[in-house]
Tab-separated table of C-alpha atoms in Angstrom:
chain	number	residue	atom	x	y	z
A	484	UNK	CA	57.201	3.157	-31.069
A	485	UNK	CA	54.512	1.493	-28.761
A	486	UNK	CA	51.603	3.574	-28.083
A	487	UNK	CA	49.097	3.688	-25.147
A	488	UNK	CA	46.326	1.030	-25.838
A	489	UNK	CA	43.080	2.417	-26.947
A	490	UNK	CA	40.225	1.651	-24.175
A	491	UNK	CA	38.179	-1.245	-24.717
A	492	UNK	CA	35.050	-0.763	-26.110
A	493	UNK	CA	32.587	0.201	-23.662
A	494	UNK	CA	29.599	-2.729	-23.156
A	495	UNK	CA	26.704	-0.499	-22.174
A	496	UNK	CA	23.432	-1.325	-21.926
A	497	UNK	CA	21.159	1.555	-23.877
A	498	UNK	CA	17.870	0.722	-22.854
A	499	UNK	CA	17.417	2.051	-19.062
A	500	UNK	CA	19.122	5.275	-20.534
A	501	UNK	CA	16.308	5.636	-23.211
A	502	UNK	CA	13.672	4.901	-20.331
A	503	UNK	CA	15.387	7.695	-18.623
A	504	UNK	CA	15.595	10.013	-21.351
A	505	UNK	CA	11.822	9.555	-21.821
A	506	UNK	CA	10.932	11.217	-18.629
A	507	UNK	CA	13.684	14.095	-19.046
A	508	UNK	CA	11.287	16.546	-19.703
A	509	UNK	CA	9.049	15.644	-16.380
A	510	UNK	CA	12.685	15.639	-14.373
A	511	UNK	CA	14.232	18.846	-15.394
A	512	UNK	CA	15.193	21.307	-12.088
A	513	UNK	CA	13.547	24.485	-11.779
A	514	UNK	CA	16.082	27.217	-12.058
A	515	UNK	CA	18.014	27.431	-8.756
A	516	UNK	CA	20.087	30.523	-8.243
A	517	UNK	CA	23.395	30.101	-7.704
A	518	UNK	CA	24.473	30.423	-4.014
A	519	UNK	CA	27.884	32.114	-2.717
A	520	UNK	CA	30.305	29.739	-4.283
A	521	UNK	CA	32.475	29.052	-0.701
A	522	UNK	CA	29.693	28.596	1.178
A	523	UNK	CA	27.635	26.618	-1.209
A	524	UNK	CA	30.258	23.927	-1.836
A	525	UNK	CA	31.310	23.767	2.134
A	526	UNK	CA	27.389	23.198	2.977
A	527	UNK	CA	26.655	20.916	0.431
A	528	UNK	CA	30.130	18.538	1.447
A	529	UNK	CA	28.847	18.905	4.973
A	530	UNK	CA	24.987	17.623	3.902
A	531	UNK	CA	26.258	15.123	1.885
A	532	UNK	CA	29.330	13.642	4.169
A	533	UNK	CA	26.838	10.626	5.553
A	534	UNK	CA	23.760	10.182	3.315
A	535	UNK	CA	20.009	10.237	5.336
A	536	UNK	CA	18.401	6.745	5.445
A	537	UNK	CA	16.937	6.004	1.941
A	538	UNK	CA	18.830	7.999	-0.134
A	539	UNK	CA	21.133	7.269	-2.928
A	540	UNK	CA	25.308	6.897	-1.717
A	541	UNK	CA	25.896	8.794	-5.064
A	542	UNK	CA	24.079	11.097	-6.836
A	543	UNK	CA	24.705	11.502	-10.425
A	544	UNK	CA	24.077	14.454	-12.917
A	545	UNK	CA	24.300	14.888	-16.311
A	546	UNK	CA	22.789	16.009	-19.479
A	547	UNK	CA	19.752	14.100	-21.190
A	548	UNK	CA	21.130	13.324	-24.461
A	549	UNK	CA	21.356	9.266	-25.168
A	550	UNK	CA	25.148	9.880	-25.386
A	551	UNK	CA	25.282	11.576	-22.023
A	552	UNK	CA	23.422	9.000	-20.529
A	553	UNK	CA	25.180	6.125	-21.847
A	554	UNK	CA	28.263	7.664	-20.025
A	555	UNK	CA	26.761	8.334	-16.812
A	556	UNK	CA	25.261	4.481	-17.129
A	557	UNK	CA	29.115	3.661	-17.863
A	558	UNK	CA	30.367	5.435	-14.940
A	559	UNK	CA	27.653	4.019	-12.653
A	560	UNK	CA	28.120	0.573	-13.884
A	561	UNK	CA	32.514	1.143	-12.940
A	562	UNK	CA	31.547	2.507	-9.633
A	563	UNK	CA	29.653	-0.650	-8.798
A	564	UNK	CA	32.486	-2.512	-10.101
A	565	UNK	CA	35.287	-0.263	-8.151
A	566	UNK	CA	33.231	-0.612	-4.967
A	567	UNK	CA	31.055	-3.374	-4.878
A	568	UNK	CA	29.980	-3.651	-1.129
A	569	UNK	CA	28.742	0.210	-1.224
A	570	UNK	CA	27.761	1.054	-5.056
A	571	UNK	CA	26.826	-2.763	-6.566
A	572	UNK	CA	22.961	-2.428	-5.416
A	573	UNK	CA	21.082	-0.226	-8.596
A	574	UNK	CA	19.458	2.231	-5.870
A	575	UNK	CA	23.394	3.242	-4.955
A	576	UNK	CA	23.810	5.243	-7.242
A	577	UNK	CA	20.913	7.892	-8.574
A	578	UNK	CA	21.123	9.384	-12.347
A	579	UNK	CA	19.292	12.819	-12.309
A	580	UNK	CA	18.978	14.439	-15.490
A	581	UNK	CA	19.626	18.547	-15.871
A	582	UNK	CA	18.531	20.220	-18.577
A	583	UNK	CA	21.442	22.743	-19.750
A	584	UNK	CA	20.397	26.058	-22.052
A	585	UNK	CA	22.877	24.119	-25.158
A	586	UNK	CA	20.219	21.313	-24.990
A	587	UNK	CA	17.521	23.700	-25.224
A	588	UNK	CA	18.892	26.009	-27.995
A	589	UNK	CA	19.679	23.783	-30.955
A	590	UNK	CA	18.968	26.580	-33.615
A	591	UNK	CA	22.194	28.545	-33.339
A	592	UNK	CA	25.538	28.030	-33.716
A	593	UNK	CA	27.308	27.518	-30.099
A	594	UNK	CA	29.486	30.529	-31.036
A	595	UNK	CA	26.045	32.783	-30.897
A	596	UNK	CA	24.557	31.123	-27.972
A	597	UNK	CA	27.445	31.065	-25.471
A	598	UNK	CA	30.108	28.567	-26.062
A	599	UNK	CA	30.524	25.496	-24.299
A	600	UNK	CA	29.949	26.547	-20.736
A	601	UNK	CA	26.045	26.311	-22.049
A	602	UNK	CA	26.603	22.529	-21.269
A	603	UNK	CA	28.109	22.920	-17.952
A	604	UNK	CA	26.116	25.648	-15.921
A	605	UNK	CA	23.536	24.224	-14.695
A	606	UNK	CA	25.069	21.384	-13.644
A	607	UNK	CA	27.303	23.234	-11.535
A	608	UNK	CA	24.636	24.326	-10.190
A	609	UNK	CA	23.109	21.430	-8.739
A	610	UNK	CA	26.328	20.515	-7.509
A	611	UNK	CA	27.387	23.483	-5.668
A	612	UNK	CA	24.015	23.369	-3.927
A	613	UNK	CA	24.339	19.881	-3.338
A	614	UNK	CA	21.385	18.149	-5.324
A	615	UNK	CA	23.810	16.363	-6.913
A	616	UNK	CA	27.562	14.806	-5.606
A	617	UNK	CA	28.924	14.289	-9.302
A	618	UNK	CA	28.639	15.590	-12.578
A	619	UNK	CA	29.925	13.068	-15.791
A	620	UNK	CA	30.814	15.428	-18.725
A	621	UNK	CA	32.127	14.608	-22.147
A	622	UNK	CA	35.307	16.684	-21.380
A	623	UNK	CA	35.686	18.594	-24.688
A	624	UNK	CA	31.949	20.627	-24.032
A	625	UNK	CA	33.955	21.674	-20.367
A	626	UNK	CA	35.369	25.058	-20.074
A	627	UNK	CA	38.824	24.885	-19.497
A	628	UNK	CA	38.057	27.281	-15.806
A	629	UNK	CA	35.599	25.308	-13.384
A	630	UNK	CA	33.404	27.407	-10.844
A	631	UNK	CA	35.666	27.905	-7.271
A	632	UNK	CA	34.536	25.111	-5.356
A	633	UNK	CA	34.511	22.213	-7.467
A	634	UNK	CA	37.474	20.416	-9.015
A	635	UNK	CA	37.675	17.754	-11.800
A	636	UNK	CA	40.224	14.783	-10.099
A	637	UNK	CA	38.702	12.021	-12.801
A	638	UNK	CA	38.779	10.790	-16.139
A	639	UNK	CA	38.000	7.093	-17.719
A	640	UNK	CA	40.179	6.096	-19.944
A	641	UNK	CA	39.933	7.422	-23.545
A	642	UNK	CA	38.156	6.012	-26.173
A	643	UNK	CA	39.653	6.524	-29.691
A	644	UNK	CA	39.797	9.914	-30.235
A	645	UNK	CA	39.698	10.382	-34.002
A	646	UNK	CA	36.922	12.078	-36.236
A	647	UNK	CA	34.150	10.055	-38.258
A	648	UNK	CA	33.317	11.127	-41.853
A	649	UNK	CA	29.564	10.019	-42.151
A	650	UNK	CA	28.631	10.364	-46.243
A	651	UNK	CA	26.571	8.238	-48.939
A	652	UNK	CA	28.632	10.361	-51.170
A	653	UNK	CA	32.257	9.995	-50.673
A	654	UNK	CA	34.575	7.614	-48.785
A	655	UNK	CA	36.432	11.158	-47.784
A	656	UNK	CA	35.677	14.937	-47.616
A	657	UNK	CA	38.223	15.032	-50.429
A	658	UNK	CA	36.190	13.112	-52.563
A	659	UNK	CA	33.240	15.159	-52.746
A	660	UNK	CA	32.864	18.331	-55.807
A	661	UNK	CA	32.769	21.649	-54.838
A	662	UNK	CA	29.598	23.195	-53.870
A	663	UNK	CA	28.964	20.261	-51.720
A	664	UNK	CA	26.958	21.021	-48.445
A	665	UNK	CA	28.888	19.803	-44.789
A	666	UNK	CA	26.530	19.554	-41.420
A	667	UNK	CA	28.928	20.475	-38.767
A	668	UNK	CA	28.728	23.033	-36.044
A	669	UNK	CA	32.374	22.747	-35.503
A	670	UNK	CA	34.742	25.798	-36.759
A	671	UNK	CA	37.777	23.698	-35.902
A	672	UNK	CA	36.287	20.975	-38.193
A	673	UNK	CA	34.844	23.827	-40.765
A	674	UNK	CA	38.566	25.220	-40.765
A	675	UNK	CA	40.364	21.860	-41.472
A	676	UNK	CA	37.889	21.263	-44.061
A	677	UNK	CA	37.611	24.367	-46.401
A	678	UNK	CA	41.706	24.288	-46.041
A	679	UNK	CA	41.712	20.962	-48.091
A	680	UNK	CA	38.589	21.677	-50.046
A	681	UNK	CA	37.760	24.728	-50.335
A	682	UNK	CA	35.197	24.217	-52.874
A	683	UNK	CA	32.885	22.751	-49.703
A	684	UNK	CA	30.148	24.624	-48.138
A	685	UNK	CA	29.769	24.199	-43.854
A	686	UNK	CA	26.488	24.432	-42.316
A	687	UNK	CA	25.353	24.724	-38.742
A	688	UNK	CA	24.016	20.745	-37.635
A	689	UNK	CA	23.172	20.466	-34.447
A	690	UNK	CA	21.136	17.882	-32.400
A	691	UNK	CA	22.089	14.400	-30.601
A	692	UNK	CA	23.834	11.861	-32.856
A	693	UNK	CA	20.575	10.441	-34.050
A	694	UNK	CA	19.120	13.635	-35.453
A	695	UNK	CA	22.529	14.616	-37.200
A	696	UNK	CA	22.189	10.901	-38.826
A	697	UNK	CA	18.358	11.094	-39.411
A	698	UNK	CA	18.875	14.534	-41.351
A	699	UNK	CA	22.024	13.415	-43.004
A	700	UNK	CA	19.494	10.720	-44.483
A	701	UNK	CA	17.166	13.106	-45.385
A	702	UNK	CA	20.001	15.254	-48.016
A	703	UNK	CA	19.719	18.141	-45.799
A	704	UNK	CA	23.735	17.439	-45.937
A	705	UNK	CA	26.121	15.107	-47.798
A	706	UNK	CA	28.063	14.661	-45.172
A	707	UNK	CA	28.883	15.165	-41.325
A	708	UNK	CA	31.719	14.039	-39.213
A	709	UNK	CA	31.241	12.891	-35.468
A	710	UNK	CA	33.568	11.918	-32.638
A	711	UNK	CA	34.188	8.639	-33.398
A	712	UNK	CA	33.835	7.811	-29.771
A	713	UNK	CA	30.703	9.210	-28.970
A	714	UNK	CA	29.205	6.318	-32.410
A	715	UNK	CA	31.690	3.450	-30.609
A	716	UNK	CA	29.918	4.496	-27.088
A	717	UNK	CA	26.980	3.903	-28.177
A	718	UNK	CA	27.513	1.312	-30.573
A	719	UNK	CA	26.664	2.677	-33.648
A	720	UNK	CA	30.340	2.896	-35.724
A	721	UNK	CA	28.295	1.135	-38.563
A	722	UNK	CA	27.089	4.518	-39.797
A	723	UNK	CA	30.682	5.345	-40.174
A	724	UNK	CA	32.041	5.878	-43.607
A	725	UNK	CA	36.009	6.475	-42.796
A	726	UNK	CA	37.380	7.185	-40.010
A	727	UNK	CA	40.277	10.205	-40.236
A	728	UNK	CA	43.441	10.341	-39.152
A	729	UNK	CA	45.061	13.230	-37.381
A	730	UNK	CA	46.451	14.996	-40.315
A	731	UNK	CA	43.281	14.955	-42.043
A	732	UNK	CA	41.470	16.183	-39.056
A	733	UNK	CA	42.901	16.704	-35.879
A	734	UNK	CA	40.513	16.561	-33.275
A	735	UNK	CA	39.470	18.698	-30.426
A	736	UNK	CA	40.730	19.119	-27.079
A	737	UNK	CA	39.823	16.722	-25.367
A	738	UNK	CA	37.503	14.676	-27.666
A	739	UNK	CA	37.175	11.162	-26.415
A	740	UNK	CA	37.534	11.942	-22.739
A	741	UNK	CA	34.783	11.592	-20.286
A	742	UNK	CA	35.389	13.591	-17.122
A	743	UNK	CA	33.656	13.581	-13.706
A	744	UNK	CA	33.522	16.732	-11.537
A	745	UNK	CA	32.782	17.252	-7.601
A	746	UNK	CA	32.692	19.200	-4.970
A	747	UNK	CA	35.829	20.333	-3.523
A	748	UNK	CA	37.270	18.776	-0.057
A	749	UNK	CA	34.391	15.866	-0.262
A	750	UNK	CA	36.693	13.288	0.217
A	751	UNK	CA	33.571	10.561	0.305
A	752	UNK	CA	33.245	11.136	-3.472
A	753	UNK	CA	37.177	11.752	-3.797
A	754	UNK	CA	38.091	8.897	-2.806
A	755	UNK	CA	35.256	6.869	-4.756
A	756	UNK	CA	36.541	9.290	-7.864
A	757	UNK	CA	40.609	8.089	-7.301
A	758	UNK	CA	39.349	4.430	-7.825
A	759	UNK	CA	38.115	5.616	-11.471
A	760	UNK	CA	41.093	7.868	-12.551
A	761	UNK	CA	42.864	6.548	-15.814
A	762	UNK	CA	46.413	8.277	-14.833
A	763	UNK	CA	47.779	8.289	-18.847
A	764	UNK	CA	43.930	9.717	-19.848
A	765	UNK	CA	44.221	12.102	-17.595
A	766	UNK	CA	47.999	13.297	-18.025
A	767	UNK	CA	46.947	13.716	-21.727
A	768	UNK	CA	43.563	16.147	-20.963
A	769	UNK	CA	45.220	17.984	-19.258
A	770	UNK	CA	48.206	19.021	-21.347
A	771	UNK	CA	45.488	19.756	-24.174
A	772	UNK	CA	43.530	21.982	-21.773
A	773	UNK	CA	46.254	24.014	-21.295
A	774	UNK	CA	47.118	24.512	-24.577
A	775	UNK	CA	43.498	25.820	-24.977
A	776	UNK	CA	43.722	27.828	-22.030
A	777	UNK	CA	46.827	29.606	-23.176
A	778	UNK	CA	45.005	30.286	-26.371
A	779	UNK	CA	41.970	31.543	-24.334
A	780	UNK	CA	40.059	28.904	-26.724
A	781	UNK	CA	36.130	28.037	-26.612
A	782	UNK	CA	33.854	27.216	-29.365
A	783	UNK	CA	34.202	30.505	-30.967
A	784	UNK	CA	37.608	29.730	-32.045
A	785	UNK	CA	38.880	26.942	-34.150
A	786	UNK	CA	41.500	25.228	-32.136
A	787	UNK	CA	42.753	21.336	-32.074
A	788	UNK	CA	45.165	19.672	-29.859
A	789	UNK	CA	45.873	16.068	-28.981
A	790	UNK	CA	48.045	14.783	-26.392
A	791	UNK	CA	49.437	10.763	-26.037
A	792	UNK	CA	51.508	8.844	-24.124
A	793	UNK	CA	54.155	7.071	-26.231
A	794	UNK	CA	57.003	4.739	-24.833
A	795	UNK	CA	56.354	6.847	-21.367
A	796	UNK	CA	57.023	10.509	-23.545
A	797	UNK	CA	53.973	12.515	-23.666
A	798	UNK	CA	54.156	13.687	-27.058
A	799	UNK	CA	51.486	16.771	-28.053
A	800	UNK	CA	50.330	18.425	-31.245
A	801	UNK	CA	48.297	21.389	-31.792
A	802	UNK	CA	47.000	24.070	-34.410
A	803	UNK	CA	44.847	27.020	-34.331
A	804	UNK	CA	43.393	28.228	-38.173
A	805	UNK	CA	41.329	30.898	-39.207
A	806	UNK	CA	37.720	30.065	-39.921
A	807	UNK	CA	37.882	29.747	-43.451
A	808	UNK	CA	41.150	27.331	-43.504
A	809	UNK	CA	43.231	30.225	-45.319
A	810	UNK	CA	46.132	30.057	-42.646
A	811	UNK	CA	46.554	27.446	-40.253
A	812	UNK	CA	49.797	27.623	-37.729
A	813	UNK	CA	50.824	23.930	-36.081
A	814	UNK	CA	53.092	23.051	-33.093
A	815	UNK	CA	54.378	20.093	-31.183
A	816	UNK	CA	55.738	19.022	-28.024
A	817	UNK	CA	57.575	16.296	-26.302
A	818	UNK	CA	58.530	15.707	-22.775
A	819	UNK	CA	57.880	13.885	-19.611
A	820	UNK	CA	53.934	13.280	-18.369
A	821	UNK	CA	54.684	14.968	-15.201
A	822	UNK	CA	55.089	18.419	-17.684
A	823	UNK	CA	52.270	17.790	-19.275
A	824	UNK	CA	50.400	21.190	-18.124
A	825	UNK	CA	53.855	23.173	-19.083
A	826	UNK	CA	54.192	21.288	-22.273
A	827	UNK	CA	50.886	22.271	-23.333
A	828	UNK	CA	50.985	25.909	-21.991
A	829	UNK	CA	54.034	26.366	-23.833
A	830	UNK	CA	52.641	25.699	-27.286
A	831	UNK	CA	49.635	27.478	-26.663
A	832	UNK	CA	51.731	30.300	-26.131
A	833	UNK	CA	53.549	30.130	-28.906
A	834	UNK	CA	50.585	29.828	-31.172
A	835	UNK	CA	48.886	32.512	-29.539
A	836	UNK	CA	52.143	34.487	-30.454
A	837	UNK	CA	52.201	33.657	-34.205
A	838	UNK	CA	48.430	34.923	-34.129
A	839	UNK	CA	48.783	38.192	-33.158
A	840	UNK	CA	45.889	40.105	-32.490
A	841	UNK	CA	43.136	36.532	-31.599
A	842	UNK	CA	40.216	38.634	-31.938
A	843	UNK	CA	41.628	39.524	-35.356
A	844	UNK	CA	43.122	36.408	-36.200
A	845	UNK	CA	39.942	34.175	-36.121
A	846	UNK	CA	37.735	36.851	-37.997
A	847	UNK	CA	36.520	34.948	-41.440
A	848	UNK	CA	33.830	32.850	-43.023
A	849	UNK	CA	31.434	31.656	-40.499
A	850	UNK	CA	29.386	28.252	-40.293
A	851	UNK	CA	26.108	29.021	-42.505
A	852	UNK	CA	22.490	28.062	-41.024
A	853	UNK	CA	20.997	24.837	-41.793
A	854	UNK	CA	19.710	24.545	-45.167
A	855	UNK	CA	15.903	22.943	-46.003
A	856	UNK	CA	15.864	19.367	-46.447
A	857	UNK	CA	15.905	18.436	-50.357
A	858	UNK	CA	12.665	15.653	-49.141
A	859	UNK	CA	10.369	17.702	-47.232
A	860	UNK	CA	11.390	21.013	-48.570
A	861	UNK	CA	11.155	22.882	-45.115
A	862	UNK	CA	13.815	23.887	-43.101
A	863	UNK	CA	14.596	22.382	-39.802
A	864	UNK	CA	13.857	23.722	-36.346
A	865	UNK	CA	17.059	22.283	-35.176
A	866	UNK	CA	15.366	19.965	-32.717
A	867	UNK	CA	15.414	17.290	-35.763
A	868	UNK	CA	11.620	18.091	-36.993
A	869	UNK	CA	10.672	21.415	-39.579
A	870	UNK	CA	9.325	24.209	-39.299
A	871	UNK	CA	6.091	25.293	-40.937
């Protein structure tokens, strides 16, 4: 069978996202409180239906990671390419970096802070009040319910979607002894892990891709996996030590993705957004969304689920497991794209059936904290320095 072509890689240029990133701090919003959601998106489509004199056609938000920037400098750089008359000149379109509480908190595990909407919040946000007209997410850090007046009508087309093992130690997880300390903040990749060697120890490691690889360096781990697309993205897939297929790690929902939100009935940005849409991307997100959503899955839960469009059949598989890999329950599906929402609310459903009780279900071993780097001695602050 002849599967969908993976995208092509993507040719960013890194450098006016790192000039960015330097001045995040200086450019983070002050709190805004969030207005009436109706009338917040209807005034902000009606202020931003005609741009004032001056200002940006497009205004851009996202998070102020390097990774989050090289995405929003991706989907910049297709905009101009999509509408060249309106978007090519570089003042077109604005990035505007937002500062989300899951940036700021990078000493607990996501399940303790909040799950994934900690990403997405303020961003909303600033779009519902209409500082920004677009919001470029990594769609697996997006709740699978979006705040009532905004909709999400656009994703590029997938990168590859599988894990990275990163290790000086082994050329698999498999490989390494038991007793063997894993940097992941990830119970779906904890629960995968400990139910093919359970002799391995998961700790919370957090950061941006460059800290996880700095302390990986340092032996506060030996080893990590990453989205292999987030390492291609930014062009750094020579840190990668294997890359594993789905039934050594399936990945998340929605891993690989990049998604663009905006306000609902601004059909200015709608209609820039439909010139963007990767139809096959898209069919496949949102089959594996709901799946989660039938699972009532966030980060507290370790779920995986990967859709794919082969020979025109959208074929889907799925798992949920408890933390501590003891009991892991799989499904699949195949049908047409057009089902693609039933197709994945259908095995969520069954899943969640097989599960019982959820809140009992994923009860187990949680992800431990960070240990103290075996150079310095001192444990991390989870920011990628130490504390004292």
């Amino acid at each position: 069978m002849r599967s969908e072509p993976m995208a092509p890689t993507l040719q960013m240029t890194l450098m006016p996202a790192m000039l960015l990133l330097q001045g995040a701090a200086a450019l983070a919003p002050a709190a805004v409180p969030m207005q009436s959601h109706a009338v917040s998106a209807a005034s902000a489509a009606s202020r931003c239906a005609a741009p004032c004199m001056g200002e940006a056609l497009v205004k851009l938000g996202t998070r102020g990671s390097p990774l989050a920037l090289a995405q929003a400098y991706e989907t910049k750089r297709r905009l101009a390419l999509a509408f060249p008359d309106e978007l090519a000149d570089d003042s077109a379109v604005e990035i505007k970096i937002i500062k989300t509480t899951g940036d700021m908190v990078l000493d607990k595990a996501l399940k303790d802070v909040g799950g994934k909407g900690l990403f997405t919040k303020e961003l909303d946000v600033q779009l519902l009040n209409g500082d920004v007209d677009i919001c470029v997410h990594s769609m697996k850090d997006v709740p699978t319910w979006l705040v009532p007046g905004t909709i999400l009508p656009c994703n590029l087309e997938r990168e590859d979607t599988r894990d990275a093992w990163i290790s000086p130690k082994g050329t698999s997880p498999m490989d390494l002894p038991a007793g063997s300390v894993i940097g992941t903040a990830s119970l779906r990749r904890q629960a995968q892990l400990l139910a093919r060697n359970p002799g391995l120890k998961c700790v919370n490691f957090r950061g941006n891709v460059q800290t996880r690889l700095r302390k990986l360096e340092e032996g506060v781990v030996d080893g990590t996996l990453l989205a292999r697309a987030g390492l291609k993205r930014m062009d750094m897939t020579e840190h990668i030590t294997t890359v594993l297929e789905f039934d050594e790690m399936l990945p998340a929902v929605a891993q690989g993705a990049i998604g663009i939100q905006c306000r609902e009935g601004d059909a200015r940005i709608i209609n820039y957004l439909a010139a963007l849409n990767h139809e096959p991307t898209k069919v496949a997100v949102d089959c594996e969304r709901a799946f989660l959503a039938a699972l009532d899955g966030n980060c507290r839960t370790p779920i995986a689920g990967q859709a794919r469009i082969v020979d025109g059949e959208l074929l889907f598989q799925g798992l949920v497991a408890k933390p501590d890999g003891s009991v892991i329950y799989e499904t699949s599906r195949a049908g047409r794209p057009e089902d693609a929402v039933k197709l994945g609310t259908e095995a969520g459903e069954e899943l969640r059936a097989k599960c019982g009780s959820m809140e009992d279900f994923f009860l187990g071993e949680e992800i431990a904290p960070e240990p103290a780097s075996s150079m310095s001695g001192k444990a991390t602050d989870g920011l990628g320095g130490y504390s004292d």
